[in-house]
GROMACS .gro file of C-alpha atoms in nm:
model
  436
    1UNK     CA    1   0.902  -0.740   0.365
    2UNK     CA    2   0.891  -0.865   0.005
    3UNK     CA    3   0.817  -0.637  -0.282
    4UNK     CA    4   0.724  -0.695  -0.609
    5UNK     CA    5   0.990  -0.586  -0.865
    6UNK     CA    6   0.814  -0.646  -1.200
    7UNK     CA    7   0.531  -0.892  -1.268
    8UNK     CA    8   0.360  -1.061  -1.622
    9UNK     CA    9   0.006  -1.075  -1.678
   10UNK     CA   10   0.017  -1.445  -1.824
   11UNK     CA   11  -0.079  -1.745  -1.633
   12UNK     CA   12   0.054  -2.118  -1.576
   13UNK     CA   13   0.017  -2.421  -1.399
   14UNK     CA   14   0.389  -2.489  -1.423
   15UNK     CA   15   0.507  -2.666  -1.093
   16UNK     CA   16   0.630  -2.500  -0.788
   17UNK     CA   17   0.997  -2.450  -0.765
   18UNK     CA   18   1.206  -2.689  -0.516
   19UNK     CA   19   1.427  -2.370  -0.440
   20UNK     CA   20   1.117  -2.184  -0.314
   21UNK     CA   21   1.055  -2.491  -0.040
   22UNK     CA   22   1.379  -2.418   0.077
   23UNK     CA   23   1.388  -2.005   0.076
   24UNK     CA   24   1.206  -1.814   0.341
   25UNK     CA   25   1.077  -1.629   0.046
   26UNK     CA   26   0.729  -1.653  -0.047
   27UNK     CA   27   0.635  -1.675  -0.425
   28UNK     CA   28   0.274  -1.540  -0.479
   29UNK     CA   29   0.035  -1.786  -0.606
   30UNK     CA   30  -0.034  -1.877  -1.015
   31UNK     CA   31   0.159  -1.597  -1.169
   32UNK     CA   32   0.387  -1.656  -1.457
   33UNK     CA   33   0.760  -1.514  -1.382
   34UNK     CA   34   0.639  -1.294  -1.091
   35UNK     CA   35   0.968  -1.172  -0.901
   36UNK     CA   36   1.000  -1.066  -0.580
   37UNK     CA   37   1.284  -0.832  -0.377
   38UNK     CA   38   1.329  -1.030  -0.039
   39UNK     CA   39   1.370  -0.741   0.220
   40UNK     CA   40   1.360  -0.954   0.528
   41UNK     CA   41   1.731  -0.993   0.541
   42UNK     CA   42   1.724  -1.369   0.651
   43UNK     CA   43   1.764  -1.557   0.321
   44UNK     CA   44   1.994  -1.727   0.200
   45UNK     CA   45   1.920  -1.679  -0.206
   46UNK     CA   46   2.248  -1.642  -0.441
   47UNK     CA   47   2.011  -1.286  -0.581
   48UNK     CA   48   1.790  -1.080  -0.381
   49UNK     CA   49   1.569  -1.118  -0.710
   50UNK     CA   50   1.410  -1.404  -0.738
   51UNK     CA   51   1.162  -1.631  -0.991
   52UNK     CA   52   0.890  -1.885  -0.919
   53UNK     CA   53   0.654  -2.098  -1.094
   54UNK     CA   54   0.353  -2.215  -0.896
   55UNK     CA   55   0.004  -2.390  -0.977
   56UNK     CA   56  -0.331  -2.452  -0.894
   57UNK     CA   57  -0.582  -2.718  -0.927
   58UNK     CA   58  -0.805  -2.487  -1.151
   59UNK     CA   59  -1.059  -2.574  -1.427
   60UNK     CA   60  -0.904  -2.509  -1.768
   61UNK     CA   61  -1.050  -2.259  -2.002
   62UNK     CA   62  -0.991  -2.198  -2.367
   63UNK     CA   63  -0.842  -1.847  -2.442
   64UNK     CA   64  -1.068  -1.757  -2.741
   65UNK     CA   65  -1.236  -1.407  -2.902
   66UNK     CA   66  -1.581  -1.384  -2.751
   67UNK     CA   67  -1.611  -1.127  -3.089
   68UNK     CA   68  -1.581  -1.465  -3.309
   69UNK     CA   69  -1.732  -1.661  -3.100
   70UNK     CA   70  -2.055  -1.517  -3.171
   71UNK     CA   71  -2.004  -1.371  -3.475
   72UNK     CA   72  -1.996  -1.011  -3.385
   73UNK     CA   73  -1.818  -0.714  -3.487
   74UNK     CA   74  -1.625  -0.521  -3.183
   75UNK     CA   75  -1.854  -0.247  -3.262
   76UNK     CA   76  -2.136  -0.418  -3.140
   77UNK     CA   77  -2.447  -0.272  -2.939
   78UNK     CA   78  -2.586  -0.502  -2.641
   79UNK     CA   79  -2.919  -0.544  -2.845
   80UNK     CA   80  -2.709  -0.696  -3.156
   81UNK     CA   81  -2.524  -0.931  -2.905
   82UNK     CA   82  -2.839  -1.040  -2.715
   83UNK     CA   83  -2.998  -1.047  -3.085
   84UNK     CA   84  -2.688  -1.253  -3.210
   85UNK     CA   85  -2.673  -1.501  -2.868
   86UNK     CA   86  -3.070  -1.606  -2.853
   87UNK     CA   87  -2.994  -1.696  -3.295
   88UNK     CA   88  -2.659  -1.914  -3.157
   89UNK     CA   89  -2.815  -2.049  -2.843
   90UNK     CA   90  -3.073  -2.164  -3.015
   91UNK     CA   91  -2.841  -2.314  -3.297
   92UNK     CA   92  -2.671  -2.551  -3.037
   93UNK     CA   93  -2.854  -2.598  -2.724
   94UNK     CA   94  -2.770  -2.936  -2.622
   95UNK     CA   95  -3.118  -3.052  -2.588
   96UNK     CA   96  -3.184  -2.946  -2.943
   97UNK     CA   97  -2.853  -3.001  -3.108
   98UNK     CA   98  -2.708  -3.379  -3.077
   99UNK     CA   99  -2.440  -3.296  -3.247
  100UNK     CA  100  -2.072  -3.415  -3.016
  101UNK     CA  101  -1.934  -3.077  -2.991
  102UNK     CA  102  -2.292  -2.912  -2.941
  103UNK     CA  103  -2.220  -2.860  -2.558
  104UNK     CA  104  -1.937  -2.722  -2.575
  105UNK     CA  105  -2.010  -2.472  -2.842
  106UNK     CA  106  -2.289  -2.328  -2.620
  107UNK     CA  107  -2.047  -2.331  -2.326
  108UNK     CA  108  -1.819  -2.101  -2.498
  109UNK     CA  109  -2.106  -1.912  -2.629
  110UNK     CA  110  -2.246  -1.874  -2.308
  111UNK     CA  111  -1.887  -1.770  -2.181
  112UNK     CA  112  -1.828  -1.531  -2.435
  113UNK     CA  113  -2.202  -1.342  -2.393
  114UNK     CA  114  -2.120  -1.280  -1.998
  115UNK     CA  115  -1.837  -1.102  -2.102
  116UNK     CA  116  -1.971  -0.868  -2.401
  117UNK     CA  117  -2.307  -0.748  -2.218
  118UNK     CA  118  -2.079  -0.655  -1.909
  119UNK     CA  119  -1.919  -0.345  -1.978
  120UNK     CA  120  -1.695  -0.400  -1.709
  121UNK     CA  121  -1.616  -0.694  -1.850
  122UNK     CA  122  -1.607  -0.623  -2.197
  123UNK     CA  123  -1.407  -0.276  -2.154
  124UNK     CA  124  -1.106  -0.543  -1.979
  125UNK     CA  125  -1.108  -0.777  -2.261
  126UNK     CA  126  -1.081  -0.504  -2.542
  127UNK     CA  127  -0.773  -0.393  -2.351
  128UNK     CA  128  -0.600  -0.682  -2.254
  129UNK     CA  129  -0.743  -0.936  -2.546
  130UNK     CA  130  -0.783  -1.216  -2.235
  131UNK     CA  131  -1.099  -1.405  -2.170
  132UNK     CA  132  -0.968  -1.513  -1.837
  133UNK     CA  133  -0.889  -1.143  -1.728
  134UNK     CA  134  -1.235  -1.003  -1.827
  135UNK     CA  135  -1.381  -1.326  -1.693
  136UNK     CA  136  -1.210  -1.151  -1.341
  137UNK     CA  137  -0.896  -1.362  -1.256
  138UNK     CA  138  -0.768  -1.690  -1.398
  139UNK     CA  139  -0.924  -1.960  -1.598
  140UNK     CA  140  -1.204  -2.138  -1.418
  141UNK     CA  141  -1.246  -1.873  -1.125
  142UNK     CA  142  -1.605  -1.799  -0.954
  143UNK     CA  143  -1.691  -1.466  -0.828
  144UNK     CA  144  -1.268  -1.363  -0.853
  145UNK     CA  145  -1.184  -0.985  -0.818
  146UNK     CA  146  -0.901  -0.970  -1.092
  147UNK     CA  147  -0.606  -1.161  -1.189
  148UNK     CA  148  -0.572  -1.237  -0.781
  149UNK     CA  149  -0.906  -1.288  -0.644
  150UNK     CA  150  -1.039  -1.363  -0.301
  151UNK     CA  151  -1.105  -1.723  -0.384
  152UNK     CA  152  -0.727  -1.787  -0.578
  153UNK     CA  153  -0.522  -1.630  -0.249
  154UNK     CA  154  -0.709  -1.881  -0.045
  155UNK     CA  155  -0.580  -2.186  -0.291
  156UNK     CA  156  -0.260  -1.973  -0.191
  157UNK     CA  157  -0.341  -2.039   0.209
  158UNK     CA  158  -0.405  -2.373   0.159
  159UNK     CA  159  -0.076  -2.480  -0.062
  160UNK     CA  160   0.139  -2.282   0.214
  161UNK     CA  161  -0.059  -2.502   0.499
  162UNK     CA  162   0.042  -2.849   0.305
  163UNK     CA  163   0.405  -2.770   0.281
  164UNK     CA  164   0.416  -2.558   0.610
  165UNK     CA  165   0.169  -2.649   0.822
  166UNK     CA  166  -0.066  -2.399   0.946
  167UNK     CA  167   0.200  -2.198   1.111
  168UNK     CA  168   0.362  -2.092   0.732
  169UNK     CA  169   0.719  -2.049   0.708
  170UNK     CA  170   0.741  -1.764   0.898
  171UNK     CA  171   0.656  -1.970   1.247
  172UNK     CA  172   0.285  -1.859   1.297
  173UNK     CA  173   0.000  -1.641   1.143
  174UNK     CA  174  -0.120  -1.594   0.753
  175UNK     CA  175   0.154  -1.486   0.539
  176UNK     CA  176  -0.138  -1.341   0.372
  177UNK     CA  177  -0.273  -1.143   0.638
  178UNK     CA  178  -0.658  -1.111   0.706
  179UNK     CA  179  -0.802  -1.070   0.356
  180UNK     CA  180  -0.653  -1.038   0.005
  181UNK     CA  181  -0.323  -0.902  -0.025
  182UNK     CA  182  -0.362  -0.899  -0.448
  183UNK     CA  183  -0.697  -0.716  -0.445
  184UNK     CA  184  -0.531  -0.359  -0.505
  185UNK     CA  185  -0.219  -0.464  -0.694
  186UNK     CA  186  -0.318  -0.477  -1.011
  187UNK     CA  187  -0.569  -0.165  -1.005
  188UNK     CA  188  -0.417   0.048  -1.258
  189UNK     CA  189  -0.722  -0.049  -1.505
  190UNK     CA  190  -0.958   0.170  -1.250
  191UNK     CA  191  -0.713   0.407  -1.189
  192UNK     CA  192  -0.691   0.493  -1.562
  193UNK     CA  193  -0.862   0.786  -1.682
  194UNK     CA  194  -1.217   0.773  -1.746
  195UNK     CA  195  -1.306   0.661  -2.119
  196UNK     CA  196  -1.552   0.976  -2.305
  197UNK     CA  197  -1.958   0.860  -2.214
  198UNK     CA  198  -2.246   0.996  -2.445
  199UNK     CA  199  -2.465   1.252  -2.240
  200UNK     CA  200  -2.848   1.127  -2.165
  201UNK     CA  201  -3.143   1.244  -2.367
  202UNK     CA  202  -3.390   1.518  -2.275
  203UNK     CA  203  -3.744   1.561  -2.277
  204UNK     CA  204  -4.004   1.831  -2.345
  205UNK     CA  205  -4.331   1.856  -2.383
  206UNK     CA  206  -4.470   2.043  -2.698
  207UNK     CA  207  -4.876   2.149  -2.647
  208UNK     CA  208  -5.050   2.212  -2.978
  209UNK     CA  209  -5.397   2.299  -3.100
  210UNK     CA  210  -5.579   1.996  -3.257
  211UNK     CA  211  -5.619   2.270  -3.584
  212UNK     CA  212  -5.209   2.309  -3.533
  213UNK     CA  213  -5.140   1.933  -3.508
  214UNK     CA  214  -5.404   1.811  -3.773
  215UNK     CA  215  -5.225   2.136  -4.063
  216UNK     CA  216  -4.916   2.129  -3.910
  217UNK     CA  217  -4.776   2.461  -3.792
  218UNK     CA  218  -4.392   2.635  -3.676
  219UNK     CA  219  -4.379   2.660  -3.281
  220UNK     CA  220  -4.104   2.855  -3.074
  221UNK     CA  221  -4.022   2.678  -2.756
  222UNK     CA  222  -3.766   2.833  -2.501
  223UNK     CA  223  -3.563   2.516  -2.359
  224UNK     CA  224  -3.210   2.499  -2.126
  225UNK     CA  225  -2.944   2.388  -2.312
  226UNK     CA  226  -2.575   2.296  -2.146
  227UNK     CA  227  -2.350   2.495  -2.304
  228UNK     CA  228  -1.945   2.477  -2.253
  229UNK     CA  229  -1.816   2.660  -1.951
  230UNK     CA  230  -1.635   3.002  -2.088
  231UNK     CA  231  -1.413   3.027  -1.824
  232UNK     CA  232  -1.268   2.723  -1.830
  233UNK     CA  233  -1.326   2.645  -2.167
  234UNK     CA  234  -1.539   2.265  -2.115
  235UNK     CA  235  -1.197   2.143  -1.895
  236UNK     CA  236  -1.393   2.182  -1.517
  237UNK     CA  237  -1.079   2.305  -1.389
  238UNK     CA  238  -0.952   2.614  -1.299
  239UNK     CA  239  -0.570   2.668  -1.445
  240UNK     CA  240  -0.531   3.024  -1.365
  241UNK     CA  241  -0.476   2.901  -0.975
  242UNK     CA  242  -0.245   2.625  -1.112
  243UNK     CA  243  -0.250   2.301  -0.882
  244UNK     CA  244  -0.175   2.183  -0.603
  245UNK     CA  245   0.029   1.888  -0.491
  246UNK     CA  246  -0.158   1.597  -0.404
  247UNK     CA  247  -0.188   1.537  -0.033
  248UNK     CA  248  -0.270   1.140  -0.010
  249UNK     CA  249   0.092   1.047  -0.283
  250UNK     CA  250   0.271   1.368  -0.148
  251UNK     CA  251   0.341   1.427  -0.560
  252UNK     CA  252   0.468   1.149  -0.602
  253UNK     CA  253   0.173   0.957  -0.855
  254UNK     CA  254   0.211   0.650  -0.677
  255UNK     CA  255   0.084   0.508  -0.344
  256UNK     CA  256   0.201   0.209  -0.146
  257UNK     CA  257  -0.030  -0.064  -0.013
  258UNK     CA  258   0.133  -0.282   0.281
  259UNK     CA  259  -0.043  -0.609   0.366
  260UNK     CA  260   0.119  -0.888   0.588
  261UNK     CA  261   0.453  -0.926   0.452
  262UNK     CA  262   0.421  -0.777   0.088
  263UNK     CA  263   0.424  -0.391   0.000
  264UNK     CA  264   0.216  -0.278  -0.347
  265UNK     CA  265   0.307   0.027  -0.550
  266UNK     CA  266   0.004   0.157  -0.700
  267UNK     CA  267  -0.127   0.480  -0.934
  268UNK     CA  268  -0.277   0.737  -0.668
  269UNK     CA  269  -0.643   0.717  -0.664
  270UNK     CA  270  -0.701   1.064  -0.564
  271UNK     CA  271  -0.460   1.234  -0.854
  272UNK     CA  272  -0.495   0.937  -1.071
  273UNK     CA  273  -0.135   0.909  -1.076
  274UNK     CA  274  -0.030   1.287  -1.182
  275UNK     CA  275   0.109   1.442  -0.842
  276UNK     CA  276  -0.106   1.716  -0.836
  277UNK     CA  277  -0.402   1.812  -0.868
  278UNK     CA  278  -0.621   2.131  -1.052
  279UNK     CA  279  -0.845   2.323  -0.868
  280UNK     CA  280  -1.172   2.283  -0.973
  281UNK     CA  281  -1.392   2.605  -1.199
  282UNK     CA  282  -1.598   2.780  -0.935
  283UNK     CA  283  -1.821   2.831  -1.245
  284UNK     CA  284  -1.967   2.517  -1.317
  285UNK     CA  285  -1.830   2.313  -1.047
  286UNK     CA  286  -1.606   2.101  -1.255
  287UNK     CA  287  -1.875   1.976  -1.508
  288UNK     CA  288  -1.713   2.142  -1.774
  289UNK     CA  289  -2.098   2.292  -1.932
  290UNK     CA  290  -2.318   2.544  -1.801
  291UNK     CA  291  -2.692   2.615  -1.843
  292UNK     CA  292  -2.853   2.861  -2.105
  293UNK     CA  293  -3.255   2.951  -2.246
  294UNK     CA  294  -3.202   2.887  -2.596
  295UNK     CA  295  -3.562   2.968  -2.813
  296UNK     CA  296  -3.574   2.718  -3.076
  297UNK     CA  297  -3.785   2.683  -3.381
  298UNK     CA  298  -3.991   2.334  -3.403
  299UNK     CA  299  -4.191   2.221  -3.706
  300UNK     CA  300  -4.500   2.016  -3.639
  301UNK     CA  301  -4.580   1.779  -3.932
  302UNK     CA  302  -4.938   1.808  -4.071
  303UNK     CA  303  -5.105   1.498  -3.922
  304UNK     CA  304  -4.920   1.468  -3.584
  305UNK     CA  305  -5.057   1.329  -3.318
  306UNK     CA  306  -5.021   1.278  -2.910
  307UNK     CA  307  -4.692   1.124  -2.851
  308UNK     CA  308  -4.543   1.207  -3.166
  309UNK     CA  309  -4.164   1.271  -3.126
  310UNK     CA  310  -3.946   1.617  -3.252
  311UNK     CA  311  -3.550   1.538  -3.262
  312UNK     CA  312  -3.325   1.860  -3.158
  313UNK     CA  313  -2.962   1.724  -3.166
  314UNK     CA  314  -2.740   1.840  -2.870
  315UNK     CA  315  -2.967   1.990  -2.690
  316UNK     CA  316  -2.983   1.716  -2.393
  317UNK     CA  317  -2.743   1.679  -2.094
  318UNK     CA  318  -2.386   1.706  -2.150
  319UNK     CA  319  -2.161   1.406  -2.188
  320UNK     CA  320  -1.928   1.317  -1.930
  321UNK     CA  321  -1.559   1.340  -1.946
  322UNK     CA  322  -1.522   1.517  -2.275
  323UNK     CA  323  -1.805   1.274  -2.447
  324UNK     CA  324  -2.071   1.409  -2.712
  325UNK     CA  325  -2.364   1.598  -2.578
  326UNK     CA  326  -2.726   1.380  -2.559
  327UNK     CA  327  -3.047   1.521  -2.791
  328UNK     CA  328  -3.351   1.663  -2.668
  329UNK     CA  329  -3.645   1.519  -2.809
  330UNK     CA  330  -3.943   1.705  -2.790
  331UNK     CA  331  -4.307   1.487  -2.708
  332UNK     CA  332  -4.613   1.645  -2.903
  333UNK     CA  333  -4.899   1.696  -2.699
  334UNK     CA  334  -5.269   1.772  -2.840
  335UNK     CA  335  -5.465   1.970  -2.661
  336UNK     CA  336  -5.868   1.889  -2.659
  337UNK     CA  337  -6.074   2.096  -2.856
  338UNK     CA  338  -6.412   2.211  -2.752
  339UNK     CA  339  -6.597   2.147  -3.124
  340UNK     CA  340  -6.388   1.832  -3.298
  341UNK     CA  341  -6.260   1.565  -3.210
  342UNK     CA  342  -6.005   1.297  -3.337
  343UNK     CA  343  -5.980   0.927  -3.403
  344UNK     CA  344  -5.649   0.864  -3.575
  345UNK     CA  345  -5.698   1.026  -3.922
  346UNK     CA  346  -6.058   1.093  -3.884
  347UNK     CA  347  -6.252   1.406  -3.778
  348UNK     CA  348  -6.574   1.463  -3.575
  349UNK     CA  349  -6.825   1.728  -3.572
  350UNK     CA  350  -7.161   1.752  -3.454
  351UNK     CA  351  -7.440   1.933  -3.717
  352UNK     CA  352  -7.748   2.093  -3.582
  353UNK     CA  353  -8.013   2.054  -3.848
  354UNK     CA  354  -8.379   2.192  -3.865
  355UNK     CA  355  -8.670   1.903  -3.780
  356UNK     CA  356  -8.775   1.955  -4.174
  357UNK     CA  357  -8.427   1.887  -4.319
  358UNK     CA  358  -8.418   1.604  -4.142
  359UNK     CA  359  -8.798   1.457  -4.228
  360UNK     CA  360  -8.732   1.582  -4.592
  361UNK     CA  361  -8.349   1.566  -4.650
  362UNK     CA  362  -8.133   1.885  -4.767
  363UNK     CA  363  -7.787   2.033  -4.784
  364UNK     CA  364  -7.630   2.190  -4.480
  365UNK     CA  365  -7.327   2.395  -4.410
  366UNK     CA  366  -7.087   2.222  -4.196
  367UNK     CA  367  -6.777   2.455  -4.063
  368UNK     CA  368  -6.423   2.272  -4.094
  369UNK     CA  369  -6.146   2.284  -3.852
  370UNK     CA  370  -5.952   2.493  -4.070
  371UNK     CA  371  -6.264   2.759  -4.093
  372UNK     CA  372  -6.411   2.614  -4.460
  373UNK     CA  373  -6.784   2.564  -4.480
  374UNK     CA  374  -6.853   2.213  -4.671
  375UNK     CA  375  -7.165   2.171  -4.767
  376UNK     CA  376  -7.259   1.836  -4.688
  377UNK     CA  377  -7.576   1.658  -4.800
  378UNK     CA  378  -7.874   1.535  -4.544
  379UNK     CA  379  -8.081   1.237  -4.661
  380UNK     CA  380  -8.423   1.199  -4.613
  381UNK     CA  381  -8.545   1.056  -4.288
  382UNK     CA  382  -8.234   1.062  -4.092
  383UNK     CA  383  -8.210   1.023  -3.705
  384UNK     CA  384  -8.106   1.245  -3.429
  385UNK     CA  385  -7.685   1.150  -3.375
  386UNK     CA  386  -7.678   0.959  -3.649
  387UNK     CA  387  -7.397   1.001  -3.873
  388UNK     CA  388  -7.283   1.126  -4.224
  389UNK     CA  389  -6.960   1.043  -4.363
  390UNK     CA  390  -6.760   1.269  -4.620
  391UNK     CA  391  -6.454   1.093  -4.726
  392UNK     CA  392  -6.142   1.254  -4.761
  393UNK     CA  393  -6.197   1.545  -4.553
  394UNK     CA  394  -6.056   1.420  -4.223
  395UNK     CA  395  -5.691   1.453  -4.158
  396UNK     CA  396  -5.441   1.554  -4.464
  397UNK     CA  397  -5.250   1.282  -4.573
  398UNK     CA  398  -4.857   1.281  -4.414
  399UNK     CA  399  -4.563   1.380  -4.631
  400UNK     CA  400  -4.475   1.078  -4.858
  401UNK     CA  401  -4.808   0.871  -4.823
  402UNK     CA  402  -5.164   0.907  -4.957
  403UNK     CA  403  -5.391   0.805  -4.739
  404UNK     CA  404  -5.599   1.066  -4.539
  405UNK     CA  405  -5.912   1.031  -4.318
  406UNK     CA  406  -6.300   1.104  -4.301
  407UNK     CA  407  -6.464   1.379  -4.222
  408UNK     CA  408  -6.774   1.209  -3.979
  409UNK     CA  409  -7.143   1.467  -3.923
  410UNK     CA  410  -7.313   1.333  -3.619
  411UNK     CA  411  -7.659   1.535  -3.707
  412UNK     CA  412  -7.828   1.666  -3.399
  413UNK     CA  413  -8.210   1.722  -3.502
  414UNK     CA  414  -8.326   2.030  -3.361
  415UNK     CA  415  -8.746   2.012  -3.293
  416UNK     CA  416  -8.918   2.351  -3.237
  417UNK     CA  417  -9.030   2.476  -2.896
  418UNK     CA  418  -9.263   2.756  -3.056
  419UNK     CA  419  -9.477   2.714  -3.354
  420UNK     CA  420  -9.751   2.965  -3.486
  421UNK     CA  421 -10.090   2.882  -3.578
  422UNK     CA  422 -10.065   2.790  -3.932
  423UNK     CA  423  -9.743   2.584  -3.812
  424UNK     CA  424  -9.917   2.375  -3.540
  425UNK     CA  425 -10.242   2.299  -3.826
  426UNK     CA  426  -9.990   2.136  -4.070
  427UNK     CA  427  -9.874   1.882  -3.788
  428UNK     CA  428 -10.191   1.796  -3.637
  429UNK     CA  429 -10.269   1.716  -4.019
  430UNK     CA  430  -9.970   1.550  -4.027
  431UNK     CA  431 -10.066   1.383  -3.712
  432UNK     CA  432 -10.379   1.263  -3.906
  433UNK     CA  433 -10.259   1.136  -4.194
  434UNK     CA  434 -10.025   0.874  -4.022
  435UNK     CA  435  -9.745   1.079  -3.911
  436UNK     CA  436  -9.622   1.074  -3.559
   0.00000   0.00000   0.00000
């Protein structure tokens, strides 16, 4: 059994030591310095300890800062390095830019975009500053999982077949094993504790009065809001019942992983490498927050509209380990009204007017939607539904602009059922003299 004493994250294509032909030993593939503890008690090795170099045919790739590469700060948002990439790609796209080192600007480009819009990807780099580790295992690698991917043990298999034979140096089977003996070695990025997330946003719906959203208006609205856990002050755990050792390390921190011939030590998945681990608050079941009706005060703009948005910070769901709490944002929602109606900033009403008023024009009283009578001018001869418009008298203008709407009459013309005597004689002599 061979275990690995100490190992260095660089990489080389140095070639493969003479002395490691003639050991029983097996040196693991493209590692840099990797040492291994020869357990098997058959070799012949002046130091139990020992060093290879060893190398693969792989496709060379320039170490380089994706960050300067496309001229982005390490603060950057996905939109900014999408934004910045399309600007770049479009700078020196081979088929656009001649230019001799065109192609393999936009190579590099290209290289250095997969990595920042993958967080996985990007969260490796920022930790380790390598290209070729965030790209997941060394330079040139498809499809790799970390620094000893599927694809770079079987470039292993087949170097151990052309000095060996099939058989490796052992007499028969895979020194290897079935599978990847590297996949869980070099796990202590995932074992690491979980980096602070931003909670998600909230939504609500806010119903309003088209008098309320057109004035503006103060609305209480009762909403749940996560609040931190008393009991265990935001922590999820319970640390009046202490802990408990962990069960799957035995306390310990540390598991091993045996495969083939090689034994792993790695950080404990379960206790992520403490020993123990915390019982978990009965109160809010380890999320750390707990629900509560908080009544909040909203203020609704004069002018708002449907889908107009309110922003109440911290009152969304709860970020995840120990991260900031999301906002709730509440959607405004106008409510029909029965009398007016509304096209963006303008106002409709209809007017009933007498038959008369109508033939002979007049003023009428017209009530507003905040209860004011208008009195808005009829002219002569005007048609049933047609319409008058008052400027200015629509919706208010919004805080910090000038511009408000129209108030539009649609006059509805209303013609007598009844009329007396004297009534009916002035229409039939109406009738007479050319009218209708």
């Amino acid at each position: 059994m061979f275990k690995i004493a100490s190992t260095s994250r660089a990489f080389t294509r140095a070639p493969l030591f003479a002395s490691a032909l003639q050991s029983r030993c097996v040196p693991l593939p493209n590692i840099n310095r990797v040492h291994f503890k020869c357990t098997c008690h058959a070799c012949t090795c002046s130091s139990q300890t020992r060093s290879f170099h060893t190398t693969f045919p792989l496709k060379a790739r320039k170490e380089s800062d994706p960050y300067k590469i496309l001229g982005v700060p390490k603060n950057a948002s996905k939109d900014d390095i999408k934004k910045k990439f399309k600007e770049q790609a479009k700078k020196y796209h081979p088929d656009i830019n001649k230019a001799p080192d065109a192609q393999q600007k936009f190579a590099e480009m290209n290289n250095a975009y997969q990595i920042l819009v993958d967080d996985n990807k990007r969260n490796i780099y920022d930790q380790t500053g390598s290209t070729e580790a965030a790209d997941g295992g060394m330079g040139g690698s498809d499809g790799g999982f970390g620094p000893f991917g599927e694809s770079n043990a079987e470039q292993a298999r087949e170097i151990f077949e052309q000095f060996f034979g099939k058989g490796g140096p052992f007499g028969g089977g895979n020194p290897f094993g079935e599978g990847n003996p590297f996949g869980d070695a070099f796990d202590a990025e995932q074992n690491a504790k979980p980096s602070p997330r931003h909670g998600s946003d909230r939504r609500e719906i806010l119903h309003v009065t088209l008098k309320e959203a057109v004035y503006g208006t103060t609305k209480d609205l009762n909403v749940v809001k996560f609040v931190k856990c008393s009991p265990c002050s935001g922590s999820g755990k319970d640390t009046k019942k202490g802990s408990v050792k962990c069960s799957d390390c035995n306390g310990k921190g540390k598991t091993e992983v045996r495969n083939g011939f090689f034994s792993f030590s790695n950080d404990c998945r379960k206790c992520r490498g403490q020993g123990n681990i915390t019982h978990t608050c009965t109160n809010c079941n380890g999320t750390g927050s707990t629900k509560a009706t908080k009544k909040i005060e909203l203020n609704v703009a004069p002018g708002s509209d449907n889908g107009h948005l309110l922003r109440v910070r911290t009152f969304g769901n709860p970020g995840a380990n120990g991260g900031t709490t999301g906002d709730l944002f509440v959607e405004i929602a106008v409510d029909k009204d029965p009398v007016y109606s509304r096209n963006g900033l303008d106002i409709s009403v209809d007017s009933t007017v007498p038959m008369t008023t109508a033939v002979l024009g007049g003023v009428t009283k017209v009530k507003m939607l905040d209860g004011e009578l208008l009195d808005v001018t009829i002219p002569a001869g005007i048609q049933h539904n047609e319409k008058v418009t008052v400027p200015g008298r629509g919706v208010p203008a919004k805080k910090g602009t000038s511009k408000t709407g129209n108030l539009h009459v649609f006059v509805q013309v209303q013609v007598p059922k009844l009329m007396n005597e004297q009534q009916r004689n002035l229409m039939e002599q109406f009738k007479e003299a050319g009218g209708y």
